[in-house]
Coordinates of C-alpha atoms in Angstrom, one line a residue:
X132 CA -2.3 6.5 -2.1
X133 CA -1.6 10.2 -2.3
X134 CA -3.0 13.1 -0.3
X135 CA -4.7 14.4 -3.3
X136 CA -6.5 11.0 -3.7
X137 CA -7.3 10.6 -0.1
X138 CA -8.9 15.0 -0.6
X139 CA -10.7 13.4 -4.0
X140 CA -12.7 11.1 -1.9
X141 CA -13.5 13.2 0.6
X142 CA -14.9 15.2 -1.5
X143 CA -17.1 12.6 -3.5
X144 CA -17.8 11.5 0.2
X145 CA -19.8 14.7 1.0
X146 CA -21.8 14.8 -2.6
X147 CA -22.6 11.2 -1.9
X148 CA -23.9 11.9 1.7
X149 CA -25.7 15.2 0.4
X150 CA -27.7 13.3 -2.5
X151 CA -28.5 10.3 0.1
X152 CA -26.5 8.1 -1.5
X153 CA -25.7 5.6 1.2
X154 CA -24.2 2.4 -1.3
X155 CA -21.9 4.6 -2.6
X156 CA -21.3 6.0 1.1
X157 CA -20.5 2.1 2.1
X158 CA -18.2 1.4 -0.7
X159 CA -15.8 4.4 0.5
X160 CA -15.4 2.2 4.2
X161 CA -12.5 0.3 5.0
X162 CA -13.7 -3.6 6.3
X163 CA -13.1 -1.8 9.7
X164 CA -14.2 1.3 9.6
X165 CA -15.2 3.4 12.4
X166 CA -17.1 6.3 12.9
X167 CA -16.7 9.0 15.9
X168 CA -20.0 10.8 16.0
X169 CA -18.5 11.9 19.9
X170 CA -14.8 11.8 21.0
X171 CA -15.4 8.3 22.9
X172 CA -18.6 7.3 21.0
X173 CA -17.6 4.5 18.5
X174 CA -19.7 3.5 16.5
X175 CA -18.3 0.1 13.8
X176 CA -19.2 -0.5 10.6
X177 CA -20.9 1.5 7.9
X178 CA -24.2 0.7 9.2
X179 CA -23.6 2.4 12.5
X180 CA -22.2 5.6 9.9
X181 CA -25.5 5.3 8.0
X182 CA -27.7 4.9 10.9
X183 CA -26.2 8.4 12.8
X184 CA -26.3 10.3 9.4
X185 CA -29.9 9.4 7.9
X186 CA -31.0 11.2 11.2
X187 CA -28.9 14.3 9.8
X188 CA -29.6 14.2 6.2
X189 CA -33.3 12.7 6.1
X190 CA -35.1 15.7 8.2
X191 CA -33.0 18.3 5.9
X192 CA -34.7 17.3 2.7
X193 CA -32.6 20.1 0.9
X194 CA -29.7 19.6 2.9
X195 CA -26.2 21.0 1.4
X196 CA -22.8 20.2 2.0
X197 CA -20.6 22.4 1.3
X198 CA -16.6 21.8 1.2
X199 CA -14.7 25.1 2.3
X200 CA -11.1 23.9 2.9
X201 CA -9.6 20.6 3.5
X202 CA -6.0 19.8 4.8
X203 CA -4.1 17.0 3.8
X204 CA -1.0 15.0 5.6
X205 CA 0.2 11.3 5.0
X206 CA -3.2 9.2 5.1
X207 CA -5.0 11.7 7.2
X208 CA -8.0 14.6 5.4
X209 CA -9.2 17.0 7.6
X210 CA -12.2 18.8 6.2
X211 CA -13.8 22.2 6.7
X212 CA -17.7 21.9 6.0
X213 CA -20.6 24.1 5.7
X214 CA -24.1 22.1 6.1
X215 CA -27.4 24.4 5.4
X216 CA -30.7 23.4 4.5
X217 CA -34.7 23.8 5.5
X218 CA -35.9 21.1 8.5
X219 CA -38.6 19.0 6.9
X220 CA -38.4 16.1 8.8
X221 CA -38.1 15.5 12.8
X222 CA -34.8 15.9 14.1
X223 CA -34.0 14.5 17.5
X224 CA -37.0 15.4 18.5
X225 CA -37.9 18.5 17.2
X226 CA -40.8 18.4 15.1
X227 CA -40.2 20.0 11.4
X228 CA -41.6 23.7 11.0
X229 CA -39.8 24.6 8.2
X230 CA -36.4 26.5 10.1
X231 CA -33.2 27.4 7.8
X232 CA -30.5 25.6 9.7
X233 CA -27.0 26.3 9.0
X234 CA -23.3 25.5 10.8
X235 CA -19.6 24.4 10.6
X236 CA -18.1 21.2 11.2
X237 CA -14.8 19.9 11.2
X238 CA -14.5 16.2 10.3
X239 CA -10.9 14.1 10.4
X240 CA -10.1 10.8 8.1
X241 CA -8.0 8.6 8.7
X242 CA -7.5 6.2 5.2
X243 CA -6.0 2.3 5.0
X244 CA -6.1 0.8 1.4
X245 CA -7.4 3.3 -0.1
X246 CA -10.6 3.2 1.9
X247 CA -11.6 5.5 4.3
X248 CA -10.9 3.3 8.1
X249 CA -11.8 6.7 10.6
X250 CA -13.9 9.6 10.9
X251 CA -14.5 11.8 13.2
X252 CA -17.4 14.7 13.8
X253 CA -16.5 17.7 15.5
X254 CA -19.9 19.7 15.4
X255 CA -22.1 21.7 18.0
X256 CA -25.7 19.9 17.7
X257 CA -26.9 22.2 20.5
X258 CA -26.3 25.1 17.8
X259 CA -28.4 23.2 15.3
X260 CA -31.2 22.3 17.9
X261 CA -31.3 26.1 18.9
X262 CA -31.8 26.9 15.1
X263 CA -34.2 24.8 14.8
X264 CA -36.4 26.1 18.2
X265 CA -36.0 29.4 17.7
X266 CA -33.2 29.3 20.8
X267 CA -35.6 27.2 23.0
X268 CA -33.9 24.3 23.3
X269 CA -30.6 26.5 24.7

């Protein structure tokens, strides 16, 4: 597949995560897909995707995902995204009050028949969680 098919689904990857939509989320994933929430924390399988991200996208009711720039070479995407939204569920503990949250991440695919085998986060929860209390939690 081409680089500007692997970009597509990346993008169609962040619309489906931002509306919730965890079936079409699943039918992205390569058979052994793996996703890197941390640099050495694997976690197998599109359930152990799902199970991270609900945390994420459930107590952001509002939650957007916004695409800035992506980068493209052989099967790999790396995308530059902008996520924003109002807390209205707990979020690793932190109870909802109603806080804007907004922040950068940088996420790398890796693709394998057409399917999306790798991903890795690269995000600063402490910068969320210090959004969210105000700079408490710091």
């Amino acid at each position: 597949m081409s680089t500007k098919t692997h970009t597509e689904l990346v993008r169609r990857f962040y619309q489906a995560l931002e509306e919730g939509d965890y079936d079409t989320l699943t039918g992205m994933f390569h058979p052994d897909f793996v996703f890197y929430p941390r640099i050495d924390s694997p976690r197998p399988g599109a359930a152990g995707f799902i199970d991270a991200e609900k945390k994420h996208v459930d107590a952001f009711p509002d939650i957007r995902l916004t695409v800035i720039d992506t980068v493209a070479e052989n099967n790999k995407v790396g995308a530059y995204v902008v996520v924003e939204g109002t807390q209205g569920g707990d979020y690793y503990g932190i109870p909802p009050r109603g806080a804007q949250m907004r922040f950068s991440m940088f996420n790398l695919f890796t693709f394998k028949d057409g399917k999306i085998i790798e991903k890795r986060a690269h995000y600063n929860r402490a910068d969320i969680m210090d959004q969210l209390t105000d700079g408490s939690a710091a």
